[in-house]
Short mmCIF file of C-alpha atoms in Angstrom, two decimals:
data_model
loop_
_atom_site.label_atom_id
_atom_site.label_comp_id
_atom_site.label_asym_id
_atom_site.label_seq_id
_atom_site.Cartn_x
_atom_site.Cartn_y
_atom_site.Cartn_z
CA UNK A 874 117.74 -15.26 82.33
CA UNK A 875 120.15 -17.84 80.96
CA UNK A 876 121.72 -20.36 83.34
CA UNK A 877 125.19 -18.86 82.73
CA UNK A 878 123.98 -15.38 83.70
CA UNK A 879 122.31 -16.75 86.82
CA UNK A 880 125.58 -18.43 87.85
CA UNK A 881 127.58 -15.24 87.27
CA UNK A 882 125.04 -13.23 89.26
CA UNK A 883 125.25 -15.74 92.12
CA UNK A 884 129.06 -15.72 92.18
CA UNK A 885 129.15 -11.92 92.21
CA UNK A 886 126.57 -11.66 94.98
CA UNK A 887 128.47 -14.14 97.14
CA UNK A 888 131.70 -12.17 96.89
CA UNK A 889 130.44 -8.61 97.34
CA UNK A 890 132.53 -6.60 99.81
CA UNK A 891 131.17 -3.67 101.79
CA UNK A 892 131.95 -0.15 100.60
CA UNK A 893 131.08 3.21 102.07
CA UNK A 894 129.13 4.68 99.19
CA UNK A 895 128.08 8.31 99.42
CA UNK A 896 124.62 6.98 98.63
CA UNK A 897 124.60 5.09 101.92
CA UNK A 898 123.92 7.54 104.71
CA UNK A 899 123.52 7.73 108.45
CA UNK A 900 122.09 10.58 110.51
CA UNK A 901 124.15 11.04 113.66
CA UNK A 902 122.40 12.14 116.89
CA UNK A 903 121.41 15.79 116.60
CA UNK A 904 123.00 17.97 119.22
CA UNK A 905 121.14 20.98 120.63
CA UNK A 906 121.58 23.37 123.54
CA UNK A 907 118.31 22.52 125.34
CA UNK A 908 119.03 19.02 126.54
CA UNK A 909 118.01 17.19 123.37
CA UNK A 910 114.31 18.13 123.37
CA UNK A 911 114.51 20.04 120.08
CA UNK A 912 117.14 17.79 118.50
CA UNK A 913 115.06 14.65 118.97
CA UNK A 914 112.03 16.14 117.17
CA UNK A 915 114.16 17.36 114.28
CA UNK A 916 115.96 14.00 114.12
CA UNK A 917 112.64 12.16 113.78
CA UNK A 918 111.54 14.39 110.88
CA UNK A 919 114.83 14.15 108.99
CA UNK A 920 115.20 10.41 109.57
CA UNK A 921 111.73 9.81 108.09
CA UNK A 922 112.75 11.79 105.01
CA UNK A 923 115.97 9.80 104.58
CA UNK A 924 114.18 6.48 104.93
CA UNK A 925 111.82 7.42 102.11
CA UNK A 926 114.43 9.06 99.86
CA UNK A 927 115.47 7.51 96.55
CA UNK A 928 119.10 8.66 96.71
CA UNK A 929 120.14 7.36 100.13
CA UNK A 930 120.20 3.87 101.61
CA UNK A 931 119.52 4.90 105.18
CA UNK A 932 121.26 3.10 108.02
CA UNK A 933 119.86 3.52 111.53
CA UNK A 934 122.29 4.71 114.18
CA UNK A 935 120.65 2.61 116.92
CA UNK A 936 123.26 -0.16 116.71
CA UNK A 937 126.08 2.37 117.04
CA UNK A 938 124.41 4.03 120.01
CA UNK A 939 124.17 0.64 121.71
CA UNK A 940 127.89 0.09 121.18
CA UNK A 941 128.67 3.56 122.54
CA UNK A 942 126.20 3.31 125.43
CA UNK A 943 129.06 3.39 127.96
CA UNK A 944 130.03 6.82 126.62
CA UNK A 945 126.55 8.31 126.71
CA UNK A 946 127.60 11.32 128.79
CA UNK A 947 130.40 12.16 126.35
CA UNK A 948 128.66 11.00 123.19
CA UNK A 949 128.85 14.40 121.47
CA UNK A 950 132.59 14.56 122.07
CA UNK A 951 133.13 10.95 120.99
CA UNK A 952 131.28 11.57 117.72
CA UNK A 953 133.62 14.47 116.93
CA UNK A 954 136.57 12.08 116.76
CA UNK A 955 137.44 11.19 113.11
CA UNK A 956 138.78 7.79 114.18
CA UNK A 957 135.47 6.91 115.82
CA UNK A 958 133.53 8.12 112.77
CA UNK A 959 135.74 6.04 110.51
CA UNK A 960 134.98 2.91 112.54
CA UNK A 961 131.25 3.73 112.44
CA UNK A 962 131.43 4.09 108.65
CA UNK A 963 133.26 0.77 108.27
CA UNK A 964 130.90 -1.14 110.57
CA UNK A 965 127.76 0.23 108.91
CA UNK A 966 128.97 0.39 105.30
CA UNK A 967 128.09 4.09 105.24
CA UNK A 968 129.79 6.78 103.16
CA UNK A 969 127.76 9.86 104.15
CA UNK A 970 127.69 10.65 107.86
CA UNK A 971 125.26 13.50 108.45
CA UNK A 972 125.98 15.65 111.48
CA UNK A 973 123.53 18.39 112.53
CA UNK A 974 123.97 20.86 115.36
CA UNK A 975 121.32 23.23 116.74
CA UNK A 976 122.28 26.25 118.83
CA UNK A 977 119.35 28.04 120.44
CA UNK A 978 119.44 31.83 120.43
CA UNK A 979 117.24 34.43 122.12
CA UNK A 980 115.19 34.63 118.95
CA UNK A 981 115.42 31.55 116.82
CA UNK A 982 118.09 28.92 116.36
CA UNK A 983 121.38 28.47 114.48
CA UNK A 984 121.34 25.37 112.26
CA UNK A 985 124.63 23.78 111.16
CA UNK A 986 125.11 20.70 108.98
CA UNK A 987 128.13 18.73 107.81
CA UNK A 988 128.22 15.61 105.67
CA UNK A 989 131.40 13.67 106.41
CA UNK A 990 133.04 10.93 104.36
CA UNK A 991 133.92 7.37 105.32
CA UNK A 992 137.31 8.41 106.75
CA UNK A 993 135.58 10.72 109.24
CA UNK A 994 137.58 13.72 108.00
CA UNK A 995 136.50 14.59 104.46
CA UNK A 996 133.79 17.26 104.45
CA UNK A 997 131.57 16.63 101.43
CA UNK A 998 129.03 19.31 102.28
CA UNK A 999 128.65 22.09 104.83
CA UNK A 1000 126.00 24.74 105.43
CA UNK A 1001 124.71 26.94 108.22
CA UNK A 1002 122.00 29.54 108.76
CA UNK A 1003 120.07 31.30 111.50
CA UNK A 1004 116.31 30.76 111.58
CA UNK A 1005 114.05 33.19 113.37
CA UNK A 1006 111.85 30.35 114.67
CA UNK A 1007 112.60 27.14 116.58
CA UNK A 1008 109.82 25.10 114.98
CA UNK A 1009 111.15 21.52 114.48
CA UNK A 1010 109.31 21.18 111.15
CA UNK A 1011 110.86 24.39 109.77
CA UNK A 1012 114.32 23.32 110.94
CA UNK A 1013 113.85 19.84 109.46
CA UNK A 1014 112.70 21.28 106.13
CA UNK A 1015 115.80 23.47 106.00
CA UNK A 1016 117.98 20.38 106.52
CA UNK A 1017 116.03 18.48 103.84
CA UNK A 1018 116.63 21.34 101.39
CA UNK A 1019 120.36 21.16 102.09
CA UNK A 1020 120.43 17.40 101.64
CA UNK A 1021 118.68 17.82 98.28
CA UNK A 1022 121.58 20.04 97.23
CA UNK A 1023 124.10 17.50 98.58
CA UNK A 1024 122.43 14.74 96.58
CA UNK A 1025 123.23 16.58 93.36
CA UNK A 1026 126.91 16.87 94.32
CA UNK A 1027 127.41 13.09 94.48
CA UNK A 1028 129.62 12.45 91.42
CA UNK A 1029 128.32 8.98 90.55
CA UNK A 1030 125.12 6.97 90.26
CA UNK A 1031 126.60 3.81 91.76
CA UNK A 1032 129.72 1.93 92.81
CA UNK A 1033 131.10 -1.28 91.36
CA UNK A 1034 131.05 -3.84 94.18
CA UNK A 1035 131.97 -7.05 92.39
CA UNK A 1036 133.92 -7.93 89.23
CA UNK A 1037 134.03 -11.21 87.32
CA UNK A 1038 135.77 -10.87 83.96
CA UNK A 1039 133.94 -8.29 81.86
CA UNK A 1040 130.84 -8.39 84.04
CA UNK A 1041 130.35 -6.55 87.28
CA UNK A 1042 127.77 -5.73 89.94
CA UNK A 1043 126.63 -2.26 91.00
CA UNK A 1044 125.29 -1.29 94.41
CA UNK A 1045 122.19 0.41 92.95
CA UNK A 1046 119.42 -0.68 90.61
CA UNK A 1047 116.04 0.52 89.44
CA UNK A 1048 115.87 2.84 92.45
CA UNK A 1049 118.52 4.95 90.65
CA UNK A 1050 116.98 4.46 87.18
CA UNK A 1051 119.41 1.69 86.22
CA UNK A 1052 117.23 -0.54 84.05
CA UNK A 1053 118.11 -3.42 81.79
CA UNK A 1054 119.43 -2.02 78.53
CA UNK A 1055 120.75 1.26 79.97
CA UNK A 1056 124.31 2.23 79.04
CA UNK A 1057 126.85 3.47 81.57
CA UNK A 1058 130.16 5.26 81.73
CA UNK A 1059 132.77 3.58 83.94
CA UNK A 1060 134.99 6.09 85.77
CA UNK A 1061 137.86 5.80 88.22
CA UNK A 1062 138.37 8.59 90.77
CA UNK A 1063 141.93 9.91 90.67
CA UNK A 1064 142.02 12.96 92.95
CA UNK A 1065 139.95 14.96 95.39
CA UNK A 1066 139.91 18.73 95.07
CA UNK A 1067 139.54 20.76 98.27
CA UNK A 1068 138.40 24.34 98.71
CA UNK A 1069 141.57 26.38 99.43
CA UNK A 1070 140.02 28.03 102.49
CA UNK A 1071 137.25 25.73 103.74
CA UNK A 1072 139.16 22.45 103.18
CA UNK A 1073 135.85 21.08 101.94
CA UNK A 1074 135.79 18.52 99.12
CA UNK A 1075 134.50 20.54 96.17
CA UNK A 1076 135.19 18.24 93.24
CA UNK A 1077 136.64 14.91 92.13
CA UNK A 1078 138.90 14.28 89.19
CA UNK A 1079 138.24 11.02 87.39
CA UNK A 1080 139.39 8.96 84.42
CA UNK A 1081 137.01 7.29 81.98
CA UNK A 1082 137.72 3.56 81.71
CA UNK A 1083 135.00 2.56 79.26
CA UNK A 1084 131.30 1.98 78.70
CA UNK A 1085 128.99 -0.80 79.82
CA UNK A 1086 125.39 -1.98 79.52
CA UNK A 1087 122.98 -3.13 82.21
CA UNK A 1088 122.05 -6.78 81.63
CA UNK A 1089 119.97 -7.34 84.76
CA UNK A 1090 118.55 -5.05 87.43
CA UNK A 1091 116.64 -5.35 90.68
CA UNK A 1092 115.49 -2.54 92.93
CA UNK A 1093 118.73 -2.23 94.90
CA UNK A 1094 121.37 -3.87 92.71
CA UNK A 1095 122.23 -4.36 89.05
CA UNK A 1096 124.61 -6.31 86.85
CA UNK A 1097 126.38 -4.92 83.79
CA UNK A 1098 128.71 -6.06 81.04
CA UNK A 1099 131.56 -4.03 79.56
CA UNK A 1100 130.92 -2.88 75.98
CA UNK A 1101 134.19 -1.07 75.38
CA UNK A 1102 137.41 -0.24 77.21
CA UNK A 1103 138.92 3.23 76.64
CA UNK A 1104 142.19 2.39 78.40
CA UNK A 1105 144.28 -0.67 79.14
CA UNK A 1106 143.17 -0.53 82.77
CA UNK A 1107 140.67 -3.12 83.95
CA UNK A 1108 137.69 -2.27 86.11
CA UNK A 1109 137.84 -2.98 89.82
CA UNK A 1110 135.81 -2.61 92.97
CA UNK A 1111 134.93 0.97 94.00
CA UNK A 1112 135.06 2.31 90.42
CA UNK A 1113 132.18 4.64 89.62
CA UNK A 1114 129.33 4.19 87.17
CA UNK A 1115 127.41 7.11 85.70
CA UNK A 1116 124.24 6.61 83.67
CA UNK A 1117 124.48 7.97 80.13
CA UNK A 1118 121.88 10.72 79.88
CA UNK A 1119 120.77 9.65 76.41
CA UNK A 1120 120.08 6.14 77.71
CA UNK A 1121 116.38 6.44 78.46
CA UNK A 1122 115.22 2.83 78.60
CA UNK A 1123 112.84 2.36 81.48
CA UNK A 1124 113.67 5.72 83.04
CA UNK A 1125 110.95 7.66 84.81
CA UNK A 1126 111.19 11.43 84.51
CA UNK A 1127 111.60 13.10 87.87
CA UNK A 1128 110.92 16.80 88.21
CA UNK A 1129 113.46 18.60 90.35
CA UNK A 1130 113.36 22.13 91.74
CA UNK A 1131 116.88 23.01 90.62
CA UNK A 1132 117.38 20.77 87.60
CA UNK A 1133 118.08 17.22 86.52
CA UNK A 1134 120.32 14.70 88.24
CA UNK A 1135 123.31 15.79 86.20
CA UNK A 1136 123.31 19.10 88.07
CA UNK A 1137 126.52 19.90 89.83
CA UNK A 1138 126.64 22.69 92.37
CA UNK A 1139 129.06 25.50 91.52
CA UNK A 1140 132.12 25.08 93.68
CA UNK A 1141 134.22 28.23 93.29
CA UNK A 1142 132.23 31.01 91.69
CA UNK A 1143 130.64 32.51 88.58
CA UNK A 1144 131.73 34.34 85.43
CA UNK A 1145 129.28 36.51 83.47
CA UNK A 1146 129.47 38.13 80.03
CA UNK A 1147 126.75 40.61 79.06
CA UNK A 1148 126.25 42.63 75.87
CA UNK A 1149 124.65 46.08 76.19
CA UNK A 1150 122.59 48.24 73.87
CA UNK A 1151 120.79 51.38 74.93
CA UNK A 1152 120.94 55.12 75.23
CA UNK A 1153 123.58 57.39 76.69
CA UNK A 1154 123.24 61.08 77.42
CA UNK A 1155 125.16 63.98 78.91
CA UNK A 1156 123.52 67.17 80.19
CA UNK A 1157 125.38 70.37 81.13
CA UNK A 1158 123.79 73.26 82.95
CA UNK A 1159 125.99 76.33 82.89
CA UNK A 1160 123.90 79.30 81.87
CA UNK A 1161 121.49 77.25 79.81
CA UNK A 1162 120.76 73.55 79.61
CA UNK A 1163 122.60 71.66 76.86
CA UNK A 1164 122.11 67.95 76.18
CA UNK A 1165 123.51 65.37 73.82
CA UNK A 1166 122.34 61.78 73.50
CA UNK A 1167 122.45 58.71 71.32
CA UNK A 1168 122.84 54.95 71.04
CA UNK A 1169 125.57 53.22 72.99
CA UNK A 1170 126.90 49.69 72.74
CA UNK A 1171 129.11 47.81 75.16
CA UNK A 1172 130.03 44.74 77.12
CA UNK A 1173 130.09 43.82 80.84
CA UNK A 1174 132.42 41.25 82.35
CA UNK A 1175 131.76 40.15 85.94
CA UNK A 1176 133.40 37.53 88.12
CA UNK A 1177 132.46 36.24 91.56
CA UNK A 1178 134.59 34.06 93.82
CA UNK A 1179 132.83 32.24 96.66
CA UNK A 1180 135.23 32.52 99.60
CA UNK A 1181 132.75 30.51 101.68
CA UNK A 1182 129.14 29.51 101.09
CA UNK A 1183 128.01 32.94 102.24
CA UNK A 1184 130.98 35.29 101.81
CA UNK A 1185 132.16 36.25 98.36
CA UNK A 1186 134.38 38.64 96.41
CA UNK A 1187 133.57 40.15 93.04
CA UNK A 1188 134.98 42.19 90.16
CA UNK A 1189 132.95 44.10 87.54
CA UNK A 1190 134.41 45.65 84.40
CA UNK A 1191 132.31 47.45 81.81
CA UNK A 1192 133.01 49.35 78.60
CA UNK A 1193 130.48 51.24 76.47
CA UNK A 1194 130.91 53.47 73.40
CA UNK A 1195 128.55 55.57 71.33
CA UNK A 1196 128.03 58.61 69.16
CA UNK A 1197 125.91 61.41 70.63
CA UNK A 1198 124.08 64.25 68.90
CA UNK A 1199 122.33 67.42 69.97
CA UNK A 1200 119.04 66.93 71.81
CA UNK A 1201 118.52 70.17 73.72
CA UNK A 1202 119.95 73.70 73.70
CA UNK A 1203 122.35 75.45 71.33
CA UNK A 1204 125.74 73.73 71.09
CA UNK A 1205 129.05 74.80 69.64
CA UNK A 1206 129.56 71.20 68.51
CA UNK A 1207 126.35 69.45 67.52
CA UNK A 1208 127.86 65.99 68.01
CA UNK A 1209 130.01 64.28 70.58
CA UNK A 1210 131.38 60.84 71.26
CA UNK A 1211 131.07 58.85 74.46
CA UNK A 1212 133.33 56.15 75.84
CA UNK A 1213 132.35 54.97 79.31
CA UNK A 1214 134.28 52.59 81.55
CA UNK A 1215 133.23 51.11 84.89
CA UNK A 1216 135.41 49.32 87.41
CA UNK A 1217 134.09 47.84 90.65
CA UNK A 1218 135.72 45.56 93.19
CA UNK A 1219 133.57 44.35 96.06
CA UNK A 1220 133.09 41.87 98.87
CA UNK A 1221 129.74 40.72 100.17
CA UNK A 1222 127.60 38.50 102.35
CA UNK A 1223 124.81 36.26 101.05
CA UNK A 1224 121.77 35.81 103.31
CA UNK A 1225 119.51 32.83 102.62
CA UNK A 1226 116.09 33.47 104.19
CA UNK A 1227 115.05 29.82 103.76
CA UNK A 1228 118.50 28.39 104.42
CA UNK A 1229 118.43 26.93 100.89
CA UNK A 1230 121.04 28.08 98.34
CA UNK A 1231 118.62 27.92 95.43
CA UNK A 1232 115.80 29.64 97.28
CA UNK A 1233 115.52 33.41 97.84
CA UNK A 1234 118.85 35.21 98.23
CA UNK A 1235 119.79 38.63 99.56
CA UNK A 1236 123.32 39.95 98.96
CA UNK A 1237 124.81 43.00 100.65
CA UNK A 1238 128.22 44.26 99.60
CA UNK A 1239 130.79 47.02 99.99
CA UNK A 1240 133.82 47.89 97.89
CA UNK A 1241 135.36 50.47 95.57
CA UNK A 1242 133.84 51.82 92.36
CA UNK A 1243 135.07 54.05 89.55
CA UNK A 1244 132.85 55.42 86.75
CA UNK A 1245 134.57 57.30 83.91
CA UNK A 1246 132.61 59.05 81.17
CA UNK A 1247 134.86 60.11 78.28
CA UNK A 1248 133.30 62.94 76.26
CA UNK A 1249 135.00 65.13 73.67
CA UNK A 1250 136.10 68.29 75.44
CA UNK A 1251 134.04 71.36 74.59
CA UNK A 1252 134.39 74.09 77.23
CA UNK A 1253 131.64 76.23 75.71
CA UNK A 1254 129.20 73.31 75.78
CA UNK A 1255 130.31 72.17 79.26
CA UNK A 1256 131.51 68.70 78.23
CA UNK A 1257 134.75 66.90 79.00
CA UNK A 1258 135.88 63.56 80.41
CA UNK A 1259 134.60 63.26 83.98
CA UNK A 1260 135.08 60.56 86.63
CA UNK A 1261 133.24 59.59 89.81
CA UNK A 1262 134.91 57.23 92.29
CA UNK A 1263 134.66 56.20 95.91
CA UNK A 1264 133.33 53.69 98.40
CA UNK A 1265 130.69 51.43 96.87
CA UNK A 1266 127.63 50.13 98.72
CA UNK A 1267 125.02 47.83 97.24
CA UNK A 1268 122.36 45.18 97.72
CA UNK A 1269 120.82 42.56 95.47
CA UNK A 1270 117.79 40.37 95.96
CA UNK A 1271 116.81 37.37 93.84
CA UNK A 1272 113.99 34.85 94.00
CA UNK A 1273 113.07 31.73 91.99
CA UNK A 1274 109.90 32.09 89.93
CA UNK A 1275 109.94 28.64 88.37
CA UNK A 1276 112.50 25.85 88.57
CA UNK A 1277 114.45 27.33 85.62
CA UNK A 1278 113.70 31.05 86.11
CA UNK A 1279 114.95 33.57 88.65
CA UNK A 1280 114.27 37.30 88.96
CA UNK A 1281 116.53 39.86 90.60
CA UNK A 1282 116.81 43.53 91.47
CA UNK A 1283 120.03 45.29 92.41
CA UNK A 1284 120.78 48.80 93.67
CA UNK A 1285 124.21 50.29 94.33
CA UNK A 1286 125.66 53.74 94.91
CA UNK A 1287 128.92 55.55 95.61
CA UNK A 1288 129.07 57.18 99.04
CA UNK A 1289 130.14 60.85 98.71
CA UNK A 1290 132.11 60.14 95.50
CA UNK A 1291 135.17 62.10 94.42
CA UNK A 1292 134.74 64.05 91.18
CA UNK A 1293 137.49 64.77 88.65
CA UNK A 1294 137.52 66.24 85.14
CA UNK A 1295 140.11 66.02 82.37
CA UNK A 1296 139.94 69.69 81.33
CA UNK A 1297 139.00 72.47 83.73
CA UNK A 1298 135.41 73.27 82.87
CA UNK A 1299 133.61 73.45 86.19
CA UNK A 1300 136.37 73.22 88.77
CA UNK A 1301 135.92 71.68 92.21
CA UNK A 1302 132.51 70.17 92.83
CA UNK A 1303 130.20 71.15 95.66
CA UNK A 1304 128.46 67.75 95.69
CA UNK A 1305 128.39 64.57 93.64
CA UNK A 1306 126.26 61.47 93.49
CA UNK A 1307 126.10 58.18 91.61
CA UNK A 1308 123.71 55.24 91.57
CA UNK A 1309 123.06 52.10 89.53
CA UNK A 1310 119.76 50.20 89.34
CA UNK A 1311 119.24 46.88 87.56
CA UNK A 1312 116.18 44.63 87.15
CA UNK A 1313 116.40 41.32 85.35
CA UNK A 1314 116.31 37.56 85.40
CA UNK A 1315 118.06 34.30 84.56
CA UNK A 1316 117.02 31.23 82.60
CA UNK A 1317 118.69 27.96 83.62
CA UNK A 1318 119.84 26.57 80.27
CA UNK A 1319 122.26 23.94 81.62
CA UNK A 1320 123.42 22.86 85.08
CA UNK A 1321 126.36 25.27 84.99
CA UNK A 1322 125.05 27.88 82.54
CA UNK A 1323 122.29 30.48 82.50
CA UNK A 1324 121.03 32.94 79.91
CA UNK A 1325 120.68 36.38 81.50
CA UNK A 1326 118.61 39.42 80.65
CA UNK A 1327 118.36 42.76 82.45
CA UNK A 1328 117.56 46.43 82.15
CA UNK A 1329 119.98 48.77 83.90
CA UNK A 1330 120.25 52.49 84.62
CA UNK A 1331 123.44 54.26 85.69
CA UNK A 1332 123.43 57.93 86.59
CA UNK A 1333 126.11 60.32 87.85
CA UNK A 1334 125.79 64.01 88.65
CA UNK A 1335 128.11 66.70 89.98
CA UNK A 1336 126.89 70.12 91.14
CA UNK A 1337 128.89 73.35 91.52
CA UNK A 1338 128.28 76.72 93.20
CA UNK A 1339 128.97 80.35 92.31
CA UNK A 1340 127.04 80.41 90.01
CA UNK A 1341 125.04 77.18 90.26
CA UNK A 1342 126.12 74.74 87.56
CA UNK A 1343 125.94 70.96 87.06
CA UNK A 1344 126.80 68.09 84.73
CA UNK A 1345 124.80 64.86 84.54
CA UNK A 1346 125.77 61.70 82.67
CA UNK A 1347 123.29 58.86 82.30
CA UNK A 1348 123.08 55.52 80.50
CA UNK A 1349 120.11 53.16 80.17
CA UNK A 1350 120.81 49.78 78.58
CA UNK A 1351 119.22 46.45 77.82
CA UNK A 1352 121.61 43.61 78.70
CA UNK A 1353 121.72 40.10 77.26
CA UNK A 1354 124.34 37.49 78.07
CA UNK A 1355 125.30 34.36 79.91
CA UNK A 1356 126.71 33.23 83.25
CA UNK A 1357 128.94 30.19 83.78
CA UNK A 1358 129.25 28.53 87.17
CA UNK A 1359 132.60 26.90 87.86
#
């Protein structure tokens, strides 16, 4: 390195202030309901993980405990105080305070985690689950899984901690794949976005200031020089740096379970668009069986809003059309047209068997559903527009197969649905039923986008007495589309 660069590096290093980076973490004492016996074992496991992690500069809490030794009896209460947490963050240069609470139950244990910011109030991450065992290793692994998710929510690779002209120092180095020659984006945070219900920090708005290039890097610190400014604003301490993903010099590929480091966890929900192709059919049974069938095409639009990490609300809208022809029996009209519409509004609960959002998931939901099958009216053939509506119940299970593939199966039905018909063909029904079954999967194409594929069956039937009659409408479709996480 040239003498001038050495001098600049020295001057920067001498003037570096302390900042509470989210990549500097501390694990607070783990509270449990059995006098600390379980919490201590879990703490030891999680602390060992943090010390060896490549995303977190771990700071031991021993010094803080010594300072707070006079408050040992009320330590749990003291550590709930945002003002105390803020002082801890300032004294230890820590920006991620990890708080874990264990509540023993008759069978198992409730595990809660919060990651708090340097002001002691901002909640960067929050999760909870109930485990059926109280094994410290299982509990610790659950916490590690959560922290792996939190890691991917950190919006920057490093913080600027010293500026001298157009050169600056960063608080990370080769440990975060910042090697000499890598190019960076320089960003300035402008606003925090909070979840409207949880008050949790779900996103940061930022402004791009320019680009830079790493000119020297050690394991825990690096120095960069500005290549280009995008605004008239000059860089300053606490600005963010984000490694350009096409800047591969010296980078070592790291395989992740849920994606690359540019992954950002969905904050508010999902939006899906699916195109359908398949077969639709309608079968009437008056005196003889008559059936029409044919190809149908359509589109599904689904939206999900995550009210909390586990409770959600959803809306499904579907429209399919097709031309049907005679398949069975003697018909007055040998052809018919079909125009089906589906409307479902629902609310559900997501159960995470492993306590990990990207692990296995089981969703149970309830809501309202309406299925309308528009057929050309033909009284002699027993066809007309019919509708089934009522309380909707359903369940969906999904499981990761590989890091970019998931499989799912979903079953839903209307409980004792109401039946209506446009023209009086059958009259009041004696009984009605409806169910929907879907099997499919997802391919993770990008951090916030998946390609989806599925095969679905929807069937509705109404039966009548005096004499016994029935009408059955069924559709089987192959679905291809995409889901965006926002």
